[in-house]
Short mmCIF file of C-alpha atoms in Angstrom, two decimals:
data_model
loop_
_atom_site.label_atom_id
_atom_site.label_comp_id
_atom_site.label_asym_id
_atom_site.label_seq_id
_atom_site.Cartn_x
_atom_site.Cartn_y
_atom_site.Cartn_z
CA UNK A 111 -14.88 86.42 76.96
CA UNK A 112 -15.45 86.73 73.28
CA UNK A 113 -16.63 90.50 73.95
CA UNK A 114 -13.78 91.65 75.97
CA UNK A 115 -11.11 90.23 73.28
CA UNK A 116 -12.79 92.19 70.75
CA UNK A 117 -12.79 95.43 72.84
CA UNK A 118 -9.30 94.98 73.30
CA UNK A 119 -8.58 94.15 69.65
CA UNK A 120 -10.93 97.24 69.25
CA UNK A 121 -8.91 99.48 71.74
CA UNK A 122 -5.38 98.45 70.17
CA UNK A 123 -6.62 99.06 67.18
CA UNK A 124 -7.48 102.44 67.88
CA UNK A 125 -4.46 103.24 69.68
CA UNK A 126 -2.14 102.00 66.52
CA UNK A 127 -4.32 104.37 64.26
CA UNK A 128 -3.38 107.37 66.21
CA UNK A 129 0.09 107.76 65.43
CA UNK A 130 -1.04 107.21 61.89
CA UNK A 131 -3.63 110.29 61.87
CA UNK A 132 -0.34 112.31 63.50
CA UNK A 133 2.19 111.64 60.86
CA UNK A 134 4.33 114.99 59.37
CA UNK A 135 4.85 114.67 56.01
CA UNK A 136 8.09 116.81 54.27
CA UNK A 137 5.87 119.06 53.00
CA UNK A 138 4.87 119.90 56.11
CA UNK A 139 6.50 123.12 57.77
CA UNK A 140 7.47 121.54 61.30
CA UNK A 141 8.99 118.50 59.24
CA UNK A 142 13.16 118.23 60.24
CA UNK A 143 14.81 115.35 58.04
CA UNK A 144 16.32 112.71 59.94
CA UNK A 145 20.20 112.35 59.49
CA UNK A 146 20.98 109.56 56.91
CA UNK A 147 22.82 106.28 58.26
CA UNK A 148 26.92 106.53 57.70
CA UNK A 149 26.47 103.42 55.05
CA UNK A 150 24.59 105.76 52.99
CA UNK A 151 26.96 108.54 52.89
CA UNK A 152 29.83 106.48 52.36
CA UNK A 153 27.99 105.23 49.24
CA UNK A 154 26.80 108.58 48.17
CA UNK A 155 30.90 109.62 48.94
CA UNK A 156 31.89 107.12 46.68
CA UNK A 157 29.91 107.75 44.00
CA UNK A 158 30.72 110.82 44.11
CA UNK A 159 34.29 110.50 43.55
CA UNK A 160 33.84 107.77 41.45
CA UNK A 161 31.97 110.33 39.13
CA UNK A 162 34.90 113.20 39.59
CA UNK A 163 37.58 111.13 38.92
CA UNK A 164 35.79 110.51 35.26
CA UNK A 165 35.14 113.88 34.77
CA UNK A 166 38.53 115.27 35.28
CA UNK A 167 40.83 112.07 35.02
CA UNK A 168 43.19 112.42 32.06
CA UNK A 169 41.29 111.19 28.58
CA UNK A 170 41.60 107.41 27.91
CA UNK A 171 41.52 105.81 24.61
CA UNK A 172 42.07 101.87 23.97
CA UNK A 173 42.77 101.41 27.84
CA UNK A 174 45.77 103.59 27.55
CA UNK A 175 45.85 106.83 30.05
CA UNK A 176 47.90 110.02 28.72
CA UNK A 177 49.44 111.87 31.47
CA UNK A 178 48.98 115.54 31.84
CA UNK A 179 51.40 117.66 29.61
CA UNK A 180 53.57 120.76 30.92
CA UNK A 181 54.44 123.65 28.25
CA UNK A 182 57.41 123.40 26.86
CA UNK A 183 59.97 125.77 26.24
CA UNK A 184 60.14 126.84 22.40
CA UNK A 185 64.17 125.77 22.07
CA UNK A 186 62.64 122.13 22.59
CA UNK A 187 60.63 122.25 19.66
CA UNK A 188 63.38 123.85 17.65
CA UNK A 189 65.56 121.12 18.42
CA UNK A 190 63.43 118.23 17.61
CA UNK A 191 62.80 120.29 14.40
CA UNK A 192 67.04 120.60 13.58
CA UNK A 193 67.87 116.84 14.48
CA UNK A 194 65.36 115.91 12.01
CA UNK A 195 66.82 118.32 9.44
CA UNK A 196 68.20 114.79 7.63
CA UNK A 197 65.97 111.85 7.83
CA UNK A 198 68.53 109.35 6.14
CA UNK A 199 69.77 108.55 9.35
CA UNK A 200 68.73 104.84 10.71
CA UNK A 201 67.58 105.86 13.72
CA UNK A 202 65.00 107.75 11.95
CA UNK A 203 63.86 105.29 9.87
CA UNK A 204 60.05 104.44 11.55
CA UNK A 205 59.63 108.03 11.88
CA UNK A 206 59.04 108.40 7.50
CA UNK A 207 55.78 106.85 7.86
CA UNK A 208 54.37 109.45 10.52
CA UNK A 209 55.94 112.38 8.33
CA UNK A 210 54.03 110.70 5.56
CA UNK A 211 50.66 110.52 7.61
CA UNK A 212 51.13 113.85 8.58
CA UNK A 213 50.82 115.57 5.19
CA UNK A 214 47.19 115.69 4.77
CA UNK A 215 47.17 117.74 8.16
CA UNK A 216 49.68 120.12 6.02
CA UNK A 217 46.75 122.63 4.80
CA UNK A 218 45.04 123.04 8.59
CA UNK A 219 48.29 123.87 9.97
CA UNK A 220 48.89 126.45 7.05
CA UNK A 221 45.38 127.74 7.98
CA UNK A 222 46.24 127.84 11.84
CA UNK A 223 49.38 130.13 10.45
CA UNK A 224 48.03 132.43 8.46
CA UNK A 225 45.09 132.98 10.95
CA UNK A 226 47.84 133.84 13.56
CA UNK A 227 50.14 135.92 11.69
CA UNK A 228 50.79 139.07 13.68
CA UNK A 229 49.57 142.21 12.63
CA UNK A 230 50.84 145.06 10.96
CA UNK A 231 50.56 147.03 14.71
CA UNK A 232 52.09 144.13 16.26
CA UNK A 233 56.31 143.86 16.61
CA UNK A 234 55.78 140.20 17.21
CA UNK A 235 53.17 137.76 18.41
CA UNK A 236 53.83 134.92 21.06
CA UNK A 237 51.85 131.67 20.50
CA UNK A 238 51.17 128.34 22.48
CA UNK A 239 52.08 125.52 19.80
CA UNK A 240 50.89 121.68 19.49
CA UNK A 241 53.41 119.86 18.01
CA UNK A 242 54.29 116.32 16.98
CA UNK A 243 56.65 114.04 19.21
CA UNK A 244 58.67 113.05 16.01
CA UNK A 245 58.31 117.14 14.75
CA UNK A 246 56.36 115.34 11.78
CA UNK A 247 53.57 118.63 11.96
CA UNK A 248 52.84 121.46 14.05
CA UNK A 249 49.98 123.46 14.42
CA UNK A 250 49.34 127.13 16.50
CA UNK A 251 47.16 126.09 19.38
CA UNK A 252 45.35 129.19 19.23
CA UNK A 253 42.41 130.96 17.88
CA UNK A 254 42.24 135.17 17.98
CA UNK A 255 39.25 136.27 19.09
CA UNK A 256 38.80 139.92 18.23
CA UNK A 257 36.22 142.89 19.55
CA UNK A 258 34.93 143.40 16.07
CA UNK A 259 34.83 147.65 16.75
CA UNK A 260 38.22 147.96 17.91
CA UNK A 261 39.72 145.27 15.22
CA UNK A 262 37.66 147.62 12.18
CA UNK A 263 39.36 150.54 14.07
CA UNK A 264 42.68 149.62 13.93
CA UNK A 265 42.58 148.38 10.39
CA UNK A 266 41.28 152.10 10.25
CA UNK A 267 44.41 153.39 11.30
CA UNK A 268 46.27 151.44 9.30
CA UNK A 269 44.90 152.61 6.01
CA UNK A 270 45.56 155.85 7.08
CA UNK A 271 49.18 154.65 7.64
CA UNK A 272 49.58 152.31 4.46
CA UNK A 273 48.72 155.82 2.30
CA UNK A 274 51.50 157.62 3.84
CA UNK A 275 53.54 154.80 3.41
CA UNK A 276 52.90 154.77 -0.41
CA UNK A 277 53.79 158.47 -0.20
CA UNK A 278 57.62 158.38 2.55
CA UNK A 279 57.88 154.51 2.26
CA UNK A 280 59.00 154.08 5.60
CA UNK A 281 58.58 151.01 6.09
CA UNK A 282 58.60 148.48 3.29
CA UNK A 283 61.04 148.23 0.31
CA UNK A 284 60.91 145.79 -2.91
CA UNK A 285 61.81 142.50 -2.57
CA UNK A 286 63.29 140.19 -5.44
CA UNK A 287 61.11 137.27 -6.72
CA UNK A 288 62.00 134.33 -6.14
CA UNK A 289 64.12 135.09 -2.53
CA UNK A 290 65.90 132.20 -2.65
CA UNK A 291 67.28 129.75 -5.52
CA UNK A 292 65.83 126.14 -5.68
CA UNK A 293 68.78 124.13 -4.75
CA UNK A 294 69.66 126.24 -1.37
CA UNK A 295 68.63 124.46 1.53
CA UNK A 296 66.27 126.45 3.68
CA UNK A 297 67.19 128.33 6.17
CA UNK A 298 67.22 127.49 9.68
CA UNK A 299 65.19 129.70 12.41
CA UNK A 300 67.34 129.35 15.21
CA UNK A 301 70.67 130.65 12.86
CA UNK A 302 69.44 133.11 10.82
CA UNK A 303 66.73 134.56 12.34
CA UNK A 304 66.30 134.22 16.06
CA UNK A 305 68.33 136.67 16.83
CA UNK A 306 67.09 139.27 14.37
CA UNK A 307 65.38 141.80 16.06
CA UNK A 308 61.64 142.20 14.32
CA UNK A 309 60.69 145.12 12.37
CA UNK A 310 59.40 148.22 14.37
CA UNK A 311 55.50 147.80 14.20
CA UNK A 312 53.40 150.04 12.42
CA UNK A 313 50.96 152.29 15.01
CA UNK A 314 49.37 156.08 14.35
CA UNK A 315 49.91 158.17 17.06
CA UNK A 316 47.08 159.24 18.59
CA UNK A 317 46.16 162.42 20.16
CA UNK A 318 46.44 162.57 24.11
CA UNK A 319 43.05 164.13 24.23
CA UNK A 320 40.97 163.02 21.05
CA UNK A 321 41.84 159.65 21.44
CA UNK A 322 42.17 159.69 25.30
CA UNK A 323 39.26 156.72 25.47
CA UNK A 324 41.38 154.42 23.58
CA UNK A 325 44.91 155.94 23.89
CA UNK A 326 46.26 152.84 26.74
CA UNK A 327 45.20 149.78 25.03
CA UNK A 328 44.19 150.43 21.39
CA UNK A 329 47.09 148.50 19.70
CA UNK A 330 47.41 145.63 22.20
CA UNK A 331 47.88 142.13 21.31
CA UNK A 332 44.30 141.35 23.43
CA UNK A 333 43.31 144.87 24.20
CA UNK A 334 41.27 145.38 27.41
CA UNK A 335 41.86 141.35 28.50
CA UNK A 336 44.81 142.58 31.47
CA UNK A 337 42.10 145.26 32.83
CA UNK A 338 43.30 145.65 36.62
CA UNK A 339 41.11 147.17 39.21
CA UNK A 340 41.67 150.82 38.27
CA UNK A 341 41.00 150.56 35.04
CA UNK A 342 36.98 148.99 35.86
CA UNK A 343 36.77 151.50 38.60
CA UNK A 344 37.27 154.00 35.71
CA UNK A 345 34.90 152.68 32.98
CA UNK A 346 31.67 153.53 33.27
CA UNK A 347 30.37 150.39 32.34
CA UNK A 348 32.50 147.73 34.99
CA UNK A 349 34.79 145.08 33.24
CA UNK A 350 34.97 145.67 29.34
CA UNK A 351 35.80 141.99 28.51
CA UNK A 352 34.80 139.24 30.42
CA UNK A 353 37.76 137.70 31.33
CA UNK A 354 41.02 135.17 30.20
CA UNK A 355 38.14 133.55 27.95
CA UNK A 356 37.73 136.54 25.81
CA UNK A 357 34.42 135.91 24.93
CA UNK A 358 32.51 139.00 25.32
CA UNK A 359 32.74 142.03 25.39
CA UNK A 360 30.81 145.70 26.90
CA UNK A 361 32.05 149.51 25.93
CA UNK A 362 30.66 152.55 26.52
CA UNK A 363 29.95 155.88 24.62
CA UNK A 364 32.93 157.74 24.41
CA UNK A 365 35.22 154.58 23.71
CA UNK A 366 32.71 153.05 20.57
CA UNK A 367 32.52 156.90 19.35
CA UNK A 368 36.23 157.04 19.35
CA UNK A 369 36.83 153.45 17.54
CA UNK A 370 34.02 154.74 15.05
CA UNK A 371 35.95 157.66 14.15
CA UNK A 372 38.81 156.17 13.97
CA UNK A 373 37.38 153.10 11.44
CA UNK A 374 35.84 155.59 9.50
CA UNK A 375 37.94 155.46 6.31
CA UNK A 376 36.56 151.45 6.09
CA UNK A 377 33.07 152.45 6.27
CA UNK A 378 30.32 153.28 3.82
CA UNK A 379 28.88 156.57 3.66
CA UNK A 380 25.11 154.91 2.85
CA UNK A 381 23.02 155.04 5.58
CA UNK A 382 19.81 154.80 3.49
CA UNK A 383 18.40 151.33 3.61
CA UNK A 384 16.44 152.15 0.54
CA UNK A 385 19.41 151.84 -1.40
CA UNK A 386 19.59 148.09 -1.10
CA UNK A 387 16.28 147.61 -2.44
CA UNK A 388 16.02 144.21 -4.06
CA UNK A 389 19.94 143.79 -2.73
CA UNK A 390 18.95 142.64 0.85
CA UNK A 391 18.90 138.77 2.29
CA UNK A 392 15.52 138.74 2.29
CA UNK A 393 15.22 139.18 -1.73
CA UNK A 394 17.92 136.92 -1.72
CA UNK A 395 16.73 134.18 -0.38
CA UNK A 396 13.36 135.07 -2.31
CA UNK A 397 15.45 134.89 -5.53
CA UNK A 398 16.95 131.35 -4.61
CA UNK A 399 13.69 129.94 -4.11
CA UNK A 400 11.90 131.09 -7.06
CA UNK A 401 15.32 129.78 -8.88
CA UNK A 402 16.08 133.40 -10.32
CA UNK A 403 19.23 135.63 -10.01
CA UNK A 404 18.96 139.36 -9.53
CA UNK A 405 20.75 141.21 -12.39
CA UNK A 406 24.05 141.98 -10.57
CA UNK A 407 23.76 139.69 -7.59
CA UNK A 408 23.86 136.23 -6.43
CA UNK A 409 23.25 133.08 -8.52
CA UNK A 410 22.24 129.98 -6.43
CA UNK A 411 21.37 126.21 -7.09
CA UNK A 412 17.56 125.78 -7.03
CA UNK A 413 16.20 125.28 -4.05
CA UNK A 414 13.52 123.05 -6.13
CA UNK A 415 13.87 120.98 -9.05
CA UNK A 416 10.58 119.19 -9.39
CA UNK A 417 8.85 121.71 -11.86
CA UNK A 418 10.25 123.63 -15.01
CA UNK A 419 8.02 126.48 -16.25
CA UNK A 420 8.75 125.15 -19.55
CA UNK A 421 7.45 121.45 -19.58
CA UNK A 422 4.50 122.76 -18.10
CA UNK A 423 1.28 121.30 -19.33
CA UNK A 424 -1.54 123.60 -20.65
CA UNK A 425 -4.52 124.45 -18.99
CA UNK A 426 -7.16 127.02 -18.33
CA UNK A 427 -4.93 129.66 -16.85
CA UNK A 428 -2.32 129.74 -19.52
CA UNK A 429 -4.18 128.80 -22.63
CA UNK A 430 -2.23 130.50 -25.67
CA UNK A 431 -6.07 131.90 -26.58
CA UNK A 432 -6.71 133.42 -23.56
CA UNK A 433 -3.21 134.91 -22.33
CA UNK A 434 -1.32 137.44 -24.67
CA UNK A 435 1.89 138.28 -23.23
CA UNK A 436 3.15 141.11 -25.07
CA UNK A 437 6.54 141.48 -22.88
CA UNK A 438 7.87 139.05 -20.36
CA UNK A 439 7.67 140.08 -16.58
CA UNK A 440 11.17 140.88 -15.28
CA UNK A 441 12.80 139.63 -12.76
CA UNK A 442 12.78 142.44 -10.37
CA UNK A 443 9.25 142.49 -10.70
CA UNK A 444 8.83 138.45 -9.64
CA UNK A 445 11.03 139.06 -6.65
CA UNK A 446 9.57 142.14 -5.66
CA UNK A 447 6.09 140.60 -5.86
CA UNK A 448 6.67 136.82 -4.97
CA UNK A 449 2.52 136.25 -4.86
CA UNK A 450 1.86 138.39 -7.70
CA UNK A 451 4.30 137.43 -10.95
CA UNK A 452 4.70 133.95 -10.32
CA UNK A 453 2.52 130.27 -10.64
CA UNK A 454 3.75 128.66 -7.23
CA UNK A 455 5.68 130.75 -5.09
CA UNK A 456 7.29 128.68 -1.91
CA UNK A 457 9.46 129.31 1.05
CA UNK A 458 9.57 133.24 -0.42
CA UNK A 459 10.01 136.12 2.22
CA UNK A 460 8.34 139.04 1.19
CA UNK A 461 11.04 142.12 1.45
CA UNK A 462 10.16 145.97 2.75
CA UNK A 463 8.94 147.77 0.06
CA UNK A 464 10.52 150.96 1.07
CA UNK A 465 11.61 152.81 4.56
CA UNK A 466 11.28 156.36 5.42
CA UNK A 467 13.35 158.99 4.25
CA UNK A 468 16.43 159.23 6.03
CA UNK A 469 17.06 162.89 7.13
CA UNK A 470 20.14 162.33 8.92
CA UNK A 471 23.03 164.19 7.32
CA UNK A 472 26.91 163.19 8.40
CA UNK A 473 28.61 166.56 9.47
CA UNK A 474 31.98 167.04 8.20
CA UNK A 475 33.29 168.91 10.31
CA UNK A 476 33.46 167.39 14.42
CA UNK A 477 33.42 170.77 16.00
CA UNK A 478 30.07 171.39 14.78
CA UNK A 479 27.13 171.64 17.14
CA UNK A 480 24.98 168.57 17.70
CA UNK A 481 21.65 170.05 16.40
CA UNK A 482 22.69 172.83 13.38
CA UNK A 483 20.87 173.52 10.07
CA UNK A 484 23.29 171.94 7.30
CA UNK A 485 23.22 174.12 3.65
CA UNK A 486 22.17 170.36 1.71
CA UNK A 487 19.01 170.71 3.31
CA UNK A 488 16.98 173.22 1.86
CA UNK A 489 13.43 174.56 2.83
CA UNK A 490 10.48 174.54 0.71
CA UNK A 491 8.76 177.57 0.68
CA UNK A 492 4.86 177.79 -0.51
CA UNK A 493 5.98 181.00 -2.13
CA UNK A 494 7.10 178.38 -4.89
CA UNK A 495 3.66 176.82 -5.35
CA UNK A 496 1.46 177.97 -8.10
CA UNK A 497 -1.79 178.40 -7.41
CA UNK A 498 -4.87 177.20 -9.76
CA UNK A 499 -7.23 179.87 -8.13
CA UNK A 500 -5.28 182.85 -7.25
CA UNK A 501 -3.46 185.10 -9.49
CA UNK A 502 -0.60 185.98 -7.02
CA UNK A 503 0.63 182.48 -5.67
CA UNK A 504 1.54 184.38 -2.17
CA UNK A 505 -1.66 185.43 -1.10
CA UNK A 506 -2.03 181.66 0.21
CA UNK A 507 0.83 182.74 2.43
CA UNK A 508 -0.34 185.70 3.67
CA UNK A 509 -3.87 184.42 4.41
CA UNK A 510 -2.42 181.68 6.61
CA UNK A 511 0.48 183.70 8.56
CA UNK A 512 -0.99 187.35 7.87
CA UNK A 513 0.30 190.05 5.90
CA UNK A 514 2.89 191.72 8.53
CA UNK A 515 6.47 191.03 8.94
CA UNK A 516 6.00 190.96 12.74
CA UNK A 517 2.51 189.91 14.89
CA UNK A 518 3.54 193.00 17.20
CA UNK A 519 -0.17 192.34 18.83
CA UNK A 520 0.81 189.04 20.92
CA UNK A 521 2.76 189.21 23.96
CA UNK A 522 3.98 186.64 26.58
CA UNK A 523 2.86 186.26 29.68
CA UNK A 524 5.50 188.19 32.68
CA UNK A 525 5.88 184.49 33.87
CA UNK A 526 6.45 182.34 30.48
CA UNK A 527 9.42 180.33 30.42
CA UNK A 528 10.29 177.89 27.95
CA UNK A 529 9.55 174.22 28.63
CA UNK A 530 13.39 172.66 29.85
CA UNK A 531 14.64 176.05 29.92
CA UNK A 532 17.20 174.98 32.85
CA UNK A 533 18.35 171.65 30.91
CA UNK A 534 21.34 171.66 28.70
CA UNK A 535 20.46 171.50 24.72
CA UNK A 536 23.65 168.88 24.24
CA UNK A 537 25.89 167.71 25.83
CA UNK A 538 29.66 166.71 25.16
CA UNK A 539 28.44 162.80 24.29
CA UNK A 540 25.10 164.09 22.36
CA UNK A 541 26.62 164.24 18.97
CA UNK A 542 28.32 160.87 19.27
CA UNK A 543 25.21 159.68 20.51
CA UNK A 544 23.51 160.60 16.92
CA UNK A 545 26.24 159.36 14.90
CA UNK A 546 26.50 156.17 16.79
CA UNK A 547 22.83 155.72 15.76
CA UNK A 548 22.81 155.80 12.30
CA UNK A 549 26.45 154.08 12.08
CA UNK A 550 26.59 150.27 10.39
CA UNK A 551 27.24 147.29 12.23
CA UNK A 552 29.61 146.43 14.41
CA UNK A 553 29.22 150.25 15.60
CA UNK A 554 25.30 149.69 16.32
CA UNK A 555 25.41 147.82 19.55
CA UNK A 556 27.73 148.76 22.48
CA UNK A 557 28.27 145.30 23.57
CA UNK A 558 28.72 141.53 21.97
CA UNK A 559 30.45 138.36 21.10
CA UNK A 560 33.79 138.41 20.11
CA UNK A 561 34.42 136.71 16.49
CA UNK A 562 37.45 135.24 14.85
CA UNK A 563 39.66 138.05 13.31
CA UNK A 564 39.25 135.85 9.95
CA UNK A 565 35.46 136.02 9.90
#
């Protein structure tokens, strides 16, 4: 009896660890997820909107919920502004202690001003404005991100502008210091100057074929941020500007070698990075931690105070008997060689000690070819050199290219043709190309951030 139970026991045993040896786990490839019971989606639901209605619900502060605000129109602000012309009415008596609050908020709203003022190109500028209940302060609600190529190229065109203005004066006349006499009240927008219509803006006119690249947008308030489908099925490059965040921004050839041109009265004419030798951040920085300052640059606090070369005690390596300094070591000469001139050089960077020539010469004039031998380059000839062994210096010319005007000897093969013979030497973009090259920032890179016009 005993024996049978435990074959049984035996057998069921065996028949429970079957399904176990046939389990599918996910990873398997024939695994299909069961569908989760409605209690758990309910609770995942609710979490869910539990967690949206955090994330976009109105902010809350001290238990108290503020309700979503609608623009207003500007005559609102303009008449909580009037009707508190005269605080020494009594039903403006709690509002003196918010205009007193407010004051120290006076020099960030100047700030948001100024950084807003419209531009000379501009007839007048339309801001979004966040503004006191009580009209205690207001502030412009609005930072002006700028493509940095096409914000140095119209400040381009306006110096070209500004210098014939000094010469017609067009635009601008001389105004009388102080405008207006210290017991006048000040004037009040909506009277005197809402419906004054602005001053015409200041623009170049551009040529309808130079300046074809840039002609449509170049002195808009955002240009290229209202780009419709035409316009990116024309660029060669898609959407120029990301979109309503105005945040980046892509441009092709022809359109960065027309802003260059055009910002070229702002830019320098160096292009030879050997010229800021010792004047670079790198020397900089190498000048602020060996607590230096480069005749003519920069002076800094030290980056470290725990040693002065002067309290230093004596020892082995600056004994008075065994060092005889005849002239001190200058201070080009410490920066230029960190490791070299000085006792304990730290955090130091090490700046290039010189580049290769440039041979890049700016042509003058924009009809020239793209590859042409400029007059400020001249050839040296071996003719010049004098020789220590020879009596006539231009025998070592003739030995190397022979003593005839012409090899009349060699002749070309019937089938020779020159290597790219069917390709085009230039083409109508190739000189841009080259000056784009060799042109300073922000004209280096045909795409980026934009940056705030004040930086």
């Amino acid at each position: 009896m005993s024996s049978s139970r435990r074959e049984r026991d035996a057998h069921g045993n065996q028949q429970r660890a079957e399904p176990e040896q046939s389990r599918i786990t996910p990873l398997d490839p024939q695994f299909v997820p069961s569908e989760p019971a409605p209690a758990e989606t309910d609770k995942k639901a609710l979490e869910w909107r539990k967690l949206s209605s955090q994330r976009y619900d109105t902010k809350r502060r001290m238990g108290f919920a503020e309700q979503e605000k609608c623009d207003m129109p500007p005559e609102h602000l303009r008449k909580i502004i009037k009707d508190h012309g005269d605080m020494s009415a009594r039903k403006y008596r709690h509002d003196k202690r918010v205009y007193l609050g407010a004051l120290k908020y006076v020099p960030h709203a100047v700030l948001k001003l100024l950084e807003n003022m419209p531009m000379p190109w501009e007839q007048a500028r339309d801001v979004p404005v966040l503004y006191h209940v009580t009209g205690a302060i207001t502030f412009v609600n609005e930072i002006p991100w700028v493509i940095e190529p096409v914000y140095m190229a119209q400040w381009g065109s306006m110096w070209i502008m500004m210098r014939r203005e000094k010469r017609d004066r067009k635009h601008f006349k001389r105004m009388r210091f102080p405008p207006f006499d210290d017991e006048e009240p000040p004037l009040d927008f909506g009277d005197n100057l809402l419906d004054v219509e602005p001053l015409e803006a200041i623009q170049m006119e551009l040529d309808e074929d130079d300046d074809a690249a840039v002609l449509d947008w170049f002195y808009d308030s955002k240009p290229l941020a209202d780009e419709d489908e035409e316009d990116i099925a024309k660029s060669a490059v898609g959407r120029r500007v990301n979109g309503p965040s105005y945040r980046k921004w892509r441009l092709n050839l022809p359109v960065m070698a027309n802003l260059h041109r055009l910002a070229s009265q702002l830019l320098s004419d160096l292009i030879d990075p050997n010229f800021f030798y010792l004047f670079d951040l790198n020397s900089f920085i190498t000048a602020k931690c060996l607590n230096m300052a480069i005749p003519g640059g920069p002076k800094f606090e030290p980056m470290y105070r725990d040693i002065n070369p002067a309290d230093e005690d004596w020892n082995e390596f600056n004994d008075i008997n065994k060092i005889i300094i005849r002239q001190p070591v200058r201070t080009e000469y410490k920066v230029a060689f960190p490791h070299l001139y000085n006792s304990l050089p730290r955090k130091v960077r090490v700046a290039p000690y010189h580049t290769p020539a440039v041979q890049y010469v700016r042509p003058d004039d924009p009809d020239l070819p793209a590859f042409y031998f400029d007059p400020v380059i001249n050839p040296i000839s071996s003719r010049s050199l004098v020789s220590q062994f020879k009596d006539d210096a231009r025998l070592v010319e003739d030995e190397i290219f022979g003593d005839q005007d012409e090899d009349t000897d060699f002749v070309l093969p019937l089938g020779a043709s020159a290597f790219l013979e069917d390709q085009p030497l230039e083409t109508e973009n190739t000189a841009n190309g080259i000056a784009l090259y060799w042109a300073p920032h922000p004209f280096s890179a045909r795409s980026g951030r934009t940056r705030r016009a004040m930086d």
